[in-house]
mmCIF file of C-alpha atoms in Angstrom:
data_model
loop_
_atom_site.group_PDB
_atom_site.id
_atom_site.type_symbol
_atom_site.label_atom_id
_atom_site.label_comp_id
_atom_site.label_asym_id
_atom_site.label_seq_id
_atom_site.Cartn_x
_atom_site.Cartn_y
_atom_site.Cartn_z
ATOM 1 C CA UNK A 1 0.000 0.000 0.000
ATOM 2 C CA UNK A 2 0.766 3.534 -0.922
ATOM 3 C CA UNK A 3 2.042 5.754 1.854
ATOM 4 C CA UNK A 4 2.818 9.631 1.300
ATOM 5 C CA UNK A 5 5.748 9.379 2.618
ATOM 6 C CA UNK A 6 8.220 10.263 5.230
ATOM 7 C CA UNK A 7 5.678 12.861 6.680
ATOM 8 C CA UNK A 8 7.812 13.787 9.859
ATOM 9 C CA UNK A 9 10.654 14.797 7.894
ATOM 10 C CA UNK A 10 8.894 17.525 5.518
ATOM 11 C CA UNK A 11 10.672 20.215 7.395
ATOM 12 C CA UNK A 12 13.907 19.291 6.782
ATOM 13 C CA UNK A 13 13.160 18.460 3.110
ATOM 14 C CA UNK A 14 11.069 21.580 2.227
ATOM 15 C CA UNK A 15 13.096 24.427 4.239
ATOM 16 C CA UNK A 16 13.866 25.276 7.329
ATOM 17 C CA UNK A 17 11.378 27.655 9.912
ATOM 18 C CA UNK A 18 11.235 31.785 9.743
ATOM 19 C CA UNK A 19 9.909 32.973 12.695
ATOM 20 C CA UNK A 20 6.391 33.574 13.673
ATOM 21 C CA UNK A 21 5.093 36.113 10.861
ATOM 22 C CA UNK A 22 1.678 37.292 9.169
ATOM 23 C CA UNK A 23 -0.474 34.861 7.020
ATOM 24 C CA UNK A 24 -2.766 35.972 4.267
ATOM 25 C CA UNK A 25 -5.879 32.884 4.213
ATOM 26 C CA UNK A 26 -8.151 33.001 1.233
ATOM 27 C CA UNK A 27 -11.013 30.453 1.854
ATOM 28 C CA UNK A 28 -14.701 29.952 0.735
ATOM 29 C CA UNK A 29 -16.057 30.143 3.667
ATOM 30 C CA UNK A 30 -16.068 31.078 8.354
ATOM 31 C CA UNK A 31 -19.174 29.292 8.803
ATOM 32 C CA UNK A 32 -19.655 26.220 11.048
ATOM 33 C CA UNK A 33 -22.417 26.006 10.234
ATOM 34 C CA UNK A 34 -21.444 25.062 6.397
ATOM 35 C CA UNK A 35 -21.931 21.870 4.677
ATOM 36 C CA UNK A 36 -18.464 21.972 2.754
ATOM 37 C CA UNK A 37 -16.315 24.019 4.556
ATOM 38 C CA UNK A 38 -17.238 24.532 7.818
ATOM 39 C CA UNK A 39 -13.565 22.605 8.611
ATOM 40 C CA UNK A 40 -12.073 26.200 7.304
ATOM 41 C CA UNK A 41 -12.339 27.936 10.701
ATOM 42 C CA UNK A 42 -10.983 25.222 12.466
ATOM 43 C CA UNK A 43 -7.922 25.613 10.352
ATOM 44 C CA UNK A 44 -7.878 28.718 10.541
ATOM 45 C CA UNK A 45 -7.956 28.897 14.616
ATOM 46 C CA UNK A 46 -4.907 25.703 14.472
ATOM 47 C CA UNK A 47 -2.688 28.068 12.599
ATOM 48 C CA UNK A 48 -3.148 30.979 14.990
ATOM 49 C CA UNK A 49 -0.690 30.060 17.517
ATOM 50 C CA UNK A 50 1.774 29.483 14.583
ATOM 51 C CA UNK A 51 1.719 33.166 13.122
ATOM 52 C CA UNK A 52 1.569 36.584 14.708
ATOM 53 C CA UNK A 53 -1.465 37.941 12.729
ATOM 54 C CA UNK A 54 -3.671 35.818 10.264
ATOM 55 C CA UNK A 55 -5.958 37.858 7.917
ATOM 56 C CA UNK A 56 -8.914 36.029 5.871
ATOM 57 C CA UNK A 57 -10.537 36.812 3.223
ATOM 58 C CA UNK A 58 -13.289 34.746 2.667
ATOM 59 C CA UNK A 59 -16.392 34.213 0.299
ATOM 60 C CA UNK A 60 -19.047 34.305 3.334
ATOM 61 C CA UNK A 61 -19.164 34.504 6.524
ATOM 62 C CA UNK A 62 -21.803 32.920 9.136
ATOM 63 C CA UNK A 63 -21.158 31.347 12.428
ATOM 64 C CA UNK A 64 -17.803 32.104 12.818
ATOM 65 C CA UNK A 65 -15.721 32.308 16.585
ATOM 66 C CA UNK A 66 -12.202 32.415 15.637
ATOM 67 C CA UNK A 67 -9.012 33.032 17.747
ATOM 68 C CA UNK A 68 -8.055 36.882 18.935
ATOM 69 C CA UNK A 69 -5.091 37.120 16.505
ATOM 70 C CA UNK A 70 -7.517 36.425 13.219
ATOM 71 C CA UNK A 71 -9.427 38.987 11.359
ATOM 72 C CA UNK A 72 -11.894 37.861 8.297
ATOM 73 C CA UNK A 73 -13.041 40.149 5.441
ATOM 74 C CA UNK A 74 -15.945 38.527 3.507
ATOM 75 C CA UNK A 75 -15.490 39.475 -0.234
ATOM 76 C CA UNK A 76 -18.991 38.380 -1.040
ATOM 77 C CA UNK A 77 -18.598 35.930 -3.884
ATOM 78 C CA UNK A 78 -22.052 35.346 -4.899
ATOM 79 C CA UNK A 79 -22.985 32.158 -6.952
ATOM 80 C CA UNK A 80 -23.356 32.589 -10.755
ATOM 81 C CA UNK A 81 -22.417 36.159 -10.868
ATOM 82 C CA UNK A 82 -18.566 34.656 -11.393
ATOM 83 C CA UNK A 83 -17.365 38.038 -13.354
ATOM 84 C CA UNK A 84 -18.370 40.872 -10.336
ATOM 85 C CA UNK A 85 -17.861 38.590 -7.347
ATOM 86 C CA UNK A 86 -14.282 38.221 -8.847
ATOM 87 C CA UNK A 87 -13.943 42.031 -9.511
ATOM 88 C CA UNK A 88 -15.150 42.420 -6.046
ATOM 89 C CA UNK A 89 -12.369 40.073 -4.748
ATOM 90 C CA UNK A 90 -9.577 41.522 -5.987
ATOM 91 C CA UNK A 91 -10.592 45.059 -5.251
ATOM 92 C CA UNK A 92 -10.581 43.619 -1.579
ATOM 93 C CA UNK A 93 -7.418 41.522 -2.299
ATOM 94 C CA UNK A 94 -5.287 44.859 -3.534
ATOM 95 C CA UNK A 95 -6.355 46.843 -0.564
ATOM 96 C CA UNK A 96 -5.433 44.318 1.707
ATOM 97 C CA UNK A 97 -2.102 43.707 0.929
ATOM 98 C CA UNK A 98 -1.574 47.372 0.186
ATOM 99 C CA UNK A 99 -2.632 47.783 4.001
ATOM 100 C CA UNK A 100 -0.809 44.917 5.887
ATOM 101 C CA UNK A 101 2.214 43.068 5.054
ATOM 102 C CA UNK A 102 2.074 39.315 4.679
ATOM 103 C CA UNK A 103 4.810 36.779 4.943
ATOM 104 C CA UNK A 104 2.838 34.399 2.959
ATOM 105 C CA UNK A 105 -0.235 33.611 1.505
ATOM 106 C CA UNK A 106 -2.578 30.191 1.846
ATOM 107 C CA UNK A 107 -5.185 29.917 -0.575
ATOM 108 C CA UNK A 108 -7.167 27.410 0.916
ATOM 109 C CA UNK A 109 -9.501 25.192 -2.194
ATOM 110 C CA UNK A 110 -9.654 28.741 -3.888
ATOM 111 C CA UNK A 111 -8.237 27.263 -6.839
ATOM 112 C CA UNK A 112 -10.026 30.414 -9.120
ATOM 113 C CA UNK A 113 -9.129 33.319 -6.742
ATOM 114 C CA UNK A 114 -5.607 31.852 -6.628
ATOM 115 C CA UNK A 115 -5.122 31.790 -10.682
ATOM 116 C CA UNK A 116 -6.053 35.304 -11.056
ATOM 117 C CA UNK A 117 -3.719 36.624 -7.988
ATOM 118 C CA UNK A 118 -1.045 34.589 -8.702
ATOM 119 C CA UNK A 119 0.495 37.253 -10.626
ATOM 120 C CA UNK A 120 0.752 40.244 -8.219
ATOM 121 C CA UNK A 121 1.336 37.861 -5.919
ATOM 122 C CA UNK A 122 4.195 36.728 -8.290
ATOM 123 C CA UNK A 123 5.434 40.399 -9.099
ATOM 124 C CA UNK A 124 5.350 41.303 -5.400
ATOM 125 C CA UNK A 125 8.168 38.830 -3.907
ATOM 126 C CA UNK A 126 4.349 37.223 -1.680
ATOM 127 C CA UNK A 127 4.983 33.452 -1.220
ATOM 128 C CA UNK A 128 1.942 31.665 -2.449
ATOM 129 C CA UNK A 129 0.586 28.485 -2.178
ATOM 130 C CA UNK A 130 -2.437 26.564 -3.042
ATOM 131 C CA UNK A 131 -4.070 24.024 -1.461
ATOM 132 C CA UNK A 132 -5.734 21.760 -4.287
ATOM 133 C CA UNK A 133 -6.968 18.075 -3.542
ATOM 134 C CA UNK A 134 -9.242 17.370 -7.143
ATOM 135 C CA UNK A 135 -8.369 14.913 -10.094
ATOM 136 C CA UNK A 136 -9.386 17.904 -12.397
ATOM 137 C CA UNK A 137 -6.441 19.417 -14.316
ATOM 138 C CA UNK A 138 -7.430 22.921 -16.018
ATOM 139 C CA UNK A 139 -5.611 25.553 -16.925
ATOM 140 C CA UNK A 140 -6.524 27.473 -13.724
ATOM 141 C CA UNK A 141 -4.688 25.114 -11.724
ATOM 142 C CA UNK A 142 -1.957 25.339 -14.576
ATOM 143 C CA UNK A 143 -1.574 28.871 -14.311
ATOM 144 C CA UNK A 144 -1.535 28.616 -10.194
ATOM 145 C CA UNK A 145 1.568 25.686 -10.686
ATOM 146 C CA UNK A 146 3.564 28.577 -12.495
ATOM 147 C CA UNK A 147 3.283 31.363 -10.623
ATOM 148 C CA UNK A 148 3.194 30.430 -7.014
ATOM 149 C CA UNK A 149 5.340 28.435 -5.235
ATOM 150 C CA UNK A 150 3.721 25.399 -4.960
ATOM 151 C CA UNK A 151 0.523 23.079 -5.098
ATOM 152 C CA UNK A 152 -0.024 21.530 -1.582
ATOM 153 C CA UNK A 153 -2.675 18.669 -1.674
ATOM 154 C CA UNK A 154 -3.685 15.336 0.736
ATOM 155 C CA UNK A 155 -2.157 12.434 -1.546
ATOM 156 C CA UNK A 156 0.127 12.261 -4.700
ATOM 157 C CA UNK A 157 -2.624 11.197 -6.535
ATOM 158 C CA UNK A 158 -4.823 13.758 -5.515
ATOM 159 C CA UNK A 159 -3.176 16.148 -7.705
ATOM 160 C CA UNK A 160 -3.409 15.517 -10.876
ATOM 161 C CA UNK A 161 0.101 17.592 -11.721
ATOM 162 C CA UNK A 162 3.812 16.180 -9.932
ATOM 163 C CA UNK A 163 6.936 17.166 -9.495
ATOM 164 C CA UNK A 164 9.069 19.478 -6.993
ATOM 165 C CA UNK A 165 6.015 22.101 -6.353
ATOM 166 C CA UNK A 166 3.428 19.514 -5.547
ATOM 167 C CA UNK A 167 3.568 18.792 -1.881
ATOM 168 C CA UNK A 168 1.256 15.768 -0.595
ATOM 169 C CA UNK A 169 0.535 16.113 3.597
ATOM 170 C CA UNK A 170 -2.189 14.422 4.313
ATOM 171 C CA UNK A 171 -5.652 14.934 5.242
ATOM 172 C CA UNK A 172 -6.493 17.055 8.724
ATOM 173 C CA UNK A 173 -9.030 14.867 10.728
ATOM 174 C CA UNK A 174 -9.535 16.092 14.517
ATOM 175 C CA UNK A 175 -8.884 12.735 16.195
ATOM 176 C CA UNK A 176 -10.062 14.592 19.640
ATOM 177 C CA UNK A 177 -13.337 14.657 17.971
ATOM 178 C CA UNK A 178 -13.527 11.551 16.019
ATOM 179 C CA UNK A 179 -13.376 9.027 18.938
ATOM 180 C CA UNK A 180 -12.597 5.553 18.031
ATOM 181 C CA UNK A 181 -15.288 2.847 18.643
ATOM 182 C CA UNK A 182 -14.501 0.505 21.140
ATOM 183 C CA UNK A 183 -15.363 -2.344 19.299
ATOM 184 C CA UNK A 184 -16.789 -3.738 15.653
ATOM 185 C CA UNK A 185 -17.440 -7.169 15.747
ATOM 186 C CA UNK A 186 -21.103 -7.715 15.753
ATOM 187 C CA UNK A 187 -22.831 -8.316 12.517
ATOM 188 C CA UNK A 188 -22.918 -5.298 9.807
ATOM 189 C CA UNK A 189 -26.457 -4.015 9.613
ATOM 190 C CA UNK A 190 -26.440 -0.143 9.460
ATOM 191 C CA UNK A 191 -24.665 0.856 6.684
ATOM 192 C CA UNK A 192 -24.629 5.193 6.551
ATOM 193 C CA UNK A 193 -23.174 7.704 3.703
ATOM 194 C CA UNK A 194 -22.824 11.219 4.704
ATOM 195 C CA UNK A 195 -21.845 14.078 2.366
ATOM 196 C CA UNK A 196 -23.465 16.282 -0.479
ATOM 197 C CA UNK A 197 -26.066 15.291 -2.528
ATOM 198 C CA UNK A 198 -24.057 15.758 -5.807
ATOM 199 C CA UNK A 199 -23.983 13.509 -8.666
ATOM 200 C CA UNK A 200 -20.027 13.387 -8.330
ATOM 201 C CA UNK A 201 -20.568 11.262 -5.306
ATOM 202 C CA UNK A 202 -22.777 8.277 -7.020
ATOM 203 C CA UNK A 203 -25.547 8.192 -4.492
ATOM 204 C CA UNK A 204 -27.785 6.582 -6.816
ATOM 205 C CA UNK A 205 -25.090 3.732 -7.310
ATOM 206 C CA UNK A 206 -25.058 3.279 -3.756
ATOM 207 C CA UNK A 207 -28.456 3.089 -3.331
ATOM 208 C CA UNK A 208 -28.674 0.414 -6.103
ATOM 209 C CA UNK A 209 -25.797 -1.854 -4.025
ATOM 210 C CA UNK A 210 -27.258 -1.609 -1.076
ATOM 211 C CA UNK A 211 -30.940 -2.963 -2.832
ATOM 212 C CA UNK A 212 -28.901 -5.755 -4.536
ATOM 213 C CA UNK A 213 -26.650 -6.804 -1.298
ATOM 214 C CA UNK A 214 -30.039 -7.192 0.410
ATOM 215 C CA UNK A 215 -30.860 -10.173 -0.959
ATOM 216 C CA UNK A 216 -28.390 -12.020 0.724
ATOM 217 C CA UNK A 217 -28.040 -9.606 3.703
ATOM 218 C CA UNK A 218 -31.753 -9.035 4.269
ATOM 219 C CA UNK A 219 -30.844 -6.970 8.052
ATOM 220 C CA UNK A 220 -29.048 -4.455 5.762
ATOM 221 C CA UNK A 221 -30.438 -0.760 6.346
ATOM 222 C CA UNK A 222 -29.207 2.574 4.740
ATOM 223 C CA UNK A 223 -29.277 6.168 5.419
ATOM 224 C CA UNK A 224 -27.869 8.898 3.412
ATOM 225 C CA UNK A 225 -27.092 12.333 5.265
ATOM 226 C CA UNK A 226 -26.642 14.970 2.557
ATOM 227 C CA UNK A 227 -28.032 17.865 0.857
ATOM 228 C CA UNK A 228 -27.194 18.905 -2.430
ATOM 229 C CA UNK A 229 -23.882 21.703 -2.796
ATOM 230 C CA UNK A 230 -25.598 24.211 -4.499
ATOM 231 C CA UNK A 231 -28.991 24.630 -6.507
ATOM 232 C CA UNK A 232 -28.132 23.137 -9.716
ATOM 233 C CA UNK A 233 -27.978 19.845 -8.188
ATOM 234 C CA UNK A 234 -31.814 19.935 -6.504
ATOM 235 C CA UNK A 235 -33.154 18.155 -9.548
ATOM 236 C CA UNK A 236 -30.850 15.014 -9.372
ATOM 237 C CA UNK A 237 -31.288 14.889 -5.430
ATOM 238 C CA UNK A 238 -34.895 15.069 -6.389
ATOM 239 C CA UNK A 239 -34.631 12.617 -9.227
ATOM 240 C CA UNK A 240 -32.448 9.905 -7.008
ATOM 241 C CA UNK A 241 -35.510 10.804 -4.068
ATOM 242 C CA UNK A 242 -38.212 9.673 -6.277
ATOM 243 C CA UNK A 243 -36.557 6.778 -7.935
ATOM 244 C CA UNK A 244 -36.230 4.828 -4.438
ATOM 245 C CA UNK A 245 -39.350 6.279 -2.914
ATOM 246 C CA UNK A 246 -41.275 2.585 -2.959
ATOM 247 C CA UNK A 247 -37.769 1.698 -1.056
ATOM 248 C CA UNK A 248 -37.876 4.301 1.461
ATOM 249 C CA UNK A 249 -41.667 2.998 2.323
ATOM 250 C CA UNK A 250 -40.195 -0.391 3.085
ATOM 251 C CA UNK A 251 -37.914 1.017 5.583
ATOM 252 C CA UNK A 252 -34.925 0.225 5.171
ATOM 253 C CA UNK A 253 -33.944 2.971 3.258
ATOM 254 C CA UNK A 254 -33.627 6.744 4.911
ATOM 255 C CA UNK A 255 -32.645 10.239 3.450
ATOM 256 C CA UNK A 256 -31.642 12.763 5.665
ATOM 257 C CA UNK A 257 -30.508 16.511 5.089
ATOM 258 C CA UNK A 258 -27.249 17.107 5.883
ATOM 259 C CA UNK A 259 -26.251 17.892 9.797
ATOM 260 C CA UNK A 260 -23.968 20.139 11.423
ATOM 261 C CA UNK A 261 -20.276 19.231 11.294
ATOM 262 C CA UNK A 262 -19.753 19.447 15.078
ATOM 263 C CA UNK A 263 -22.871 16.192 15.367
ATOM 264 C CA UNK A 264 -21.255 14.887 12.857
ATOM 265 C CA UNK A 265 -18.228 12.200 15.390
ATOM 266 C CA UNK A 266 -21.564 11.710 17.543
ATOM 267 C CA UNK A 267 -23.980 10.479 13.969
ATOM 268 C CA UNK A 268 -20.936 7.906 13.366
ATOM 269 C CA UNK A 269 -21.068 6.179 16.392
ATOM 270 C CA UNK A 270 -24.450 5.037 15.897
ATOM 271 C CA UNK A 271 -23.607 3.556 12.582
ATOM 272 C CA UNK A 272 -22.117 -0.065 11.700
ATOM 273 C CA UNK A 273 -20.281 0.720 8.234
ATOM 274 C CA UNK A 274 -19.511 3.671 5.865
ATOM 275 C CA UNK A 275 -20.374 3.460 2.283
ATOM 276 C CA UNK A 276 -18.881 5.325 -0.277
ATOM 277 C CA UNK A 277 -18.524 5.715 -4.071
ATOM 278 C CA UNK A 278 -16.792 8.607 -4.896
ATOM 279 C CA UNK A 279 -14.059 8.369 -7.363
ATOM 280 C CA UNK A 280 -10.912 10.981 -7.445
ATOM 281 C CA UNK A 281 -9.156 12.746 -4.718
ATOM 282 C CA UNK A 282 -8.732 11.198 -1.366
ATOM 283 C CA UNK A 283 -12.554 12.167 0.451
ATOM 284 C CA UNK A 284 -12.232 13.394 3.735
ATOM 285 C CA UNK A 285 -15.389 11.694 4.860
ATOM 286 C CA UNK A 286 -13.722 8.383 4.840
ATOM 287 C CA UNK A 287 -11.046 9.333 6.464
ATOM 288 C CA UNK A 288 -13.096 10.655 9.295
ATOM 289 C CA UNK A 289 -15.342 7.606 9.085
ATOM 290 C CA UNK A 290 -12.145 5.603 9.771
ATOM 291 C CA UNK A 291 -10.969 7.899 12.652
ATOM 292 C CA UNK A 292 -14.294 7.026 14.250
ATOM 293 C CA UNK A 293 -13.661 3.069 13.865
ATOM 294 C CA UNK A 294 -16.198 2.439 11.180
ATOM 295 C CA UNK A 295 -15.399 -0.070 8.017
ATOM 296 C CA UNK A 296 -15.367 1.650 5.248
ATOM 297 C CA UNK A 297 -16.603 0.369 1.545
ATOM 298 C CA UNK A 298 -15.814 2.279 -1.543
ATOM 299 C CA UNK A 299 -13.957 2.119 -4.984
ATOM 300 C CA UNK A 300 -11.978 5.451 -4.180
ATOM 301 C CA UNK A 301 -8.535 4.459 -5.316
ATOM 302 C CA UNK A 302 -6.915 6.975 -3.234
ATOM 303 C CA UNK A 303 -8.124 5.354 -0.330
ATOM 304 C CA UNK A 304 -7.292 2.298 -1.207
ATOM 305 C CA UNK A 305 -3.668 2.579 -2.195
ATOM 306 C CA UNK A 306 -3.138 4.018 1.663
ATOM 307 C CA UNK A 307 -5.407 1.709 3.238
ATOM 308 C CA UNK A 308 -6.255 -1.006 1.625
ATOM 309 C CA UNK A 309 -9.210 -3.595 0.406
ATOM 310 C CA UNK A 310 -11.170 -5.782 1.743
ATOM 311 C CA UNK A 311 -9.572 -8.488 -0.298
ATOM 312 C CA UNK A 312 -7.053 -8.882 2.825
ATOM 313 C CA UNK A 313 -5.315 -11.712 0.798
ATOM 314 C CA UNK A 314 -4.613 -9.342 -2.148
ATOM 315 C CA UNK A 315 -4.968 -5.628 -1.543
ATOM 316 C CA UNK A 316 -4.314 -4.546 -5.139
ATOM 317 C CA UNK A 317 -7.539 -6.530 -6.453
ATOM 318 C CA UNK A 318 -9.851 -3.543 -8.264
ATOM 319 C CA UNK A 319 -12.819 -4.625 -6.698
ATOM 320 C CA UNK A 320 -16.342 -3.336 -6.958
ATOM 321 C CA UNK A 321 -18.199 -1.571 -4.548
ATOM 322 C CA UNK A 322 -19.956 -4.440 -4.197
ATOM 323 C CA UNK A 323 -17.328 -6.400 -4.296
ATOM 324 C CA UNK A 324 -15.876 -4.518 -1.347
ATOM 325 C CA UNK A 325 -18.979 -4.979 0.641
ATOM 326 C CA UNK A 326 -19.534 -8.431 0.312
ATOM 327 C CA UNK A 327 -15.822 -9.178 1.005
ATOM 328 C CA UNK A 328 -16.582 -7.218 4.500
ATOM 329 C CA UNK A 329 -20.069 -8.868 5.133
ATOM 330 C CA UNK A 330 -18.640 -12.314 5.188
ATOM 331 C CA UNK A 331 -15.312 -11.180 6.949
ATOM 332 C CA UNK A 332 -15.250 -12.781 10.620
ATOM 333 C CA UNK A 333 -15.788 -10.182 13.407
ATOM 334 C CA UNK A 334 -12.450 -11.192 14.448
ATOM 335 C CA UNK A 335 -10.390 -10.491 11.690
ATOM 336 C CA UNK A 336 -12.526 -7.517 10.584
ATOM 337 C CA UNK A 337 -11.474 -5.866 13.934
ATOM 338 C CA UNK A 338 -7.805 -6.304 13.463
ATOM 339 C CA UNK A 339 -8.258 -4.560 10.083
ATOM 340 C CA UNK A 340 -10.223 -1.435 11.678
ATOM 341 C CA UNK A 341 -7.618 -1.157 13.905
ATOM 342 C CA UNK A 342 -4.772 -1.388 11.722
ATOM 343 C CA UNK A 343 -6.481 1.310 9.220
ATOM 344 C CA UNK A 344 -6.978 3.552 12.206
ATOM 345 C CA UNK A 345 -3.180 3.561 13.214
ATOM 346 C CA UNK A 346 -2.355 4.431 9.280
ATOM 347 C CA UNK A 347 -5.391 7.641 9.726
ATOM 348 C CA UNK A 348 -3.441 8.866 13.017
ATOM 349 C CA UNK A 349 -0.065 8.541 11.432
ATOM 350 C CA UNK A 350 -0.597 10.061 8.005
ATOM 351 C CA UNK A 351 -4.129 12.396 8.681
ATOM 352 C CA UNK A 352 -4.289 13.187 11.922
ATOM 353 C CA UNK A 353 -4.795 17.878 12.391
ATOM 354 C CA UNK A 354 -1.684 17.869 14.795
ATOM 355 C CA UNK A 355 0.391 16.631 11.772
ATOM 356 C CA UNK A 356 -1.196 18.010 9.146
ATOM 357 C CA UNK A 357 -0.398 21.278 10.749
ATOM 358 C CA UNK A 358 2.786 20.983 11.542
ATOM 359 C CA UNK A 359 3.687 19.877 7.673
ATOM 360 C CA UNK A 360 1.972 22.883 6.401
ATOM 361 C CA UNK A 361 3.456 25.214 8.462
ATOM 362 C CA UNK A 362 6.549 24.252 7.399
ATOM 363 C CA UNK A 363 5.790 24.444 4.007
ATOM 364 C CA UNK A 364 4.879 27.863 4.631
ATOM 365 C CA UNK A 365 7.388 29.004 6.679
ATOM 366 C CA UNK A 366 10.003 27.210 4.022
ATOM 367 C CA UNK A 367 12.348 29.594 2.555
#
């Protein structure tokens, strides 16, 4: 299996430490209360200690408590109104930087914002880097591997570009919040997906799995926690809704809008198994489903290269989702224990926020 690497030694490999200076985040969103991103405060708040003033700009702002050395300007980017919402930004951008100086900027998933700033921030002498975790290779993301110094993303093949300015670190799952179940031998009945209601995450194919595996496993029971990211997807959450109504009506079959981020360690617990079929980047849903002791089933490669199958005799077999679930449905108790276990260890060593934060500070602080 596929490990990113010698994660402790990043420091050493990518620069050595400046001292405590001013960070320049660019993020979507300071709201906890957010679907997507509602992780971006907490990131925000773990980089605080590490940095004598942090400045956001953001695309919206909610709930948001943050630490006393943070300030967040929302630039208002407003959905399908691309060309003024980016206007808007880098009015706010300029003044910004013309106000404060910044040892460094983080654009956090902006991969847009970053493309079109990448140039001042190029002319300027700013260090720049982008966090990007998405198979998709445009030429936004092209543009962003030229001018800034680097790409910074969860797995190697995460990113779809490589080479010296591409720098893999993990994903950044609280493992004070995601407590590990005690134990996961009894039978599999309670099988849960959480996350949006997209078509990108094959909810429909999961549904249609589950319906099939029942035949065999007739205790089997689903619930999908998710609403969809933004209005353009209503009609296939809609569409999926109505499609499976007559199985929703035989009970064993729930959908549930999605749930704040902070219930989201407590939801797990009461869950058997995590299903997944999302193909691309490494999904940090799984990873936090493994943090909280669950199996996990899905076909995302990225996942599987780090931790494995459920083919325990031969990890490299590219097995179905189905596949993948029936391989854990007939795995003893026993032996599918030692497996959650050993997958947990990998989480804490390679994904674990501590880490995570450590590796990007140095990064950042590289010179």
């Amino acid at each position: 299996m596929e490990s990113i690497g010698n994660l402790n030694k990043i420091g050493s490999k990518w620069g050595q430490n400046l001292q405590a200076s001013n960070l320049l985040v660019i993020n979507y969103a300071m709201d906890e209360k957010s679907q997507v991103f509602s992780h971006q405060i907490e990131l925000v708040n773990q980089l605080s200690p590490k940095f004598d003033q942090i400045t956001v700009l953001t695309a919206q702002v909610g709930v948001c408590n943050t630490e006393k050395n943070v300030k967040v300007i929302s630039f208002d980017w407003v959905e399908g109104k691309r060309v003024s919402s980016l206007l808007r930004f880098l009015k706010i951008f300029i003044k910004t930087i013309r106000s404060e100086k910044f040892t460094v900027l983080f654009s956090h998933m902006t991969s847009v914002q970053s493309a079109f700033i990448s140039p001042i921030t190029r002319v300027i002498k700013l260090k720049h880097y982008l966090w990007f975790a998405h198979t998709s290779n445009g030429i936004l993301l092209k543009v962003s591997r030229l001018l800034t110094n680097g790409i910074i993303t969860s797995t190697p093949g995460s990113c779809p570009l490589k080479g010296s300015k591409v720098f893999p670190i993990g994903q950044s799952i609280n493992s004070q919040k995601f407590k590990k179940k005690s134990s996961n031998t009894q039978s599999i009945k309670n099988l849960v997906h959480i996350g949006r209601f997209d078509p990108s995450k094959n909810i429909k194919e999961i549904v249609y799995e589950v319906k099939k595996l029942r035949s065999n496993f007739p205790d089997l029971k689903l619930e999908v926690i998710g609403s969809p990211s933004s209005d353009r997807f209503k009609e296939y959450e809609s569409n999926v809704k109505a499609k499976f109504d007559s199985e929703v009506q035989l009970g064993w079959l729930k959908f549930t809008p999605h749930i704040p981020r902070s219930s989201l360690p407590e939801i797990l617990q009461t869950y058997d198994c995590f299903i997944h079929s999302f193909q691309g980047s490494l999904d940090k849903t799984i990873v936090e489903a493994t943090f909280s002791g669950l199996p996990v089933i899905t076909i995302n490669n990225e996942y599987r290269k780090i931790f494995g199958s459920w083919n325990l005799i031969d990890a490299g077999t590219d097995n179905s989702l189905k596949d993948e679930a029936e391989l854990l449905l007939n795995l003893d108790g026993s032996k599918r224990q030692s497996e959650v276990d050993r997958r947990y260890e990998v989480a804490l060593k390679q994904h674990e926020l501590t880490g995570w934060i450590d590796r990007l500070v140095s990064i950042l602080k590289s010179r």
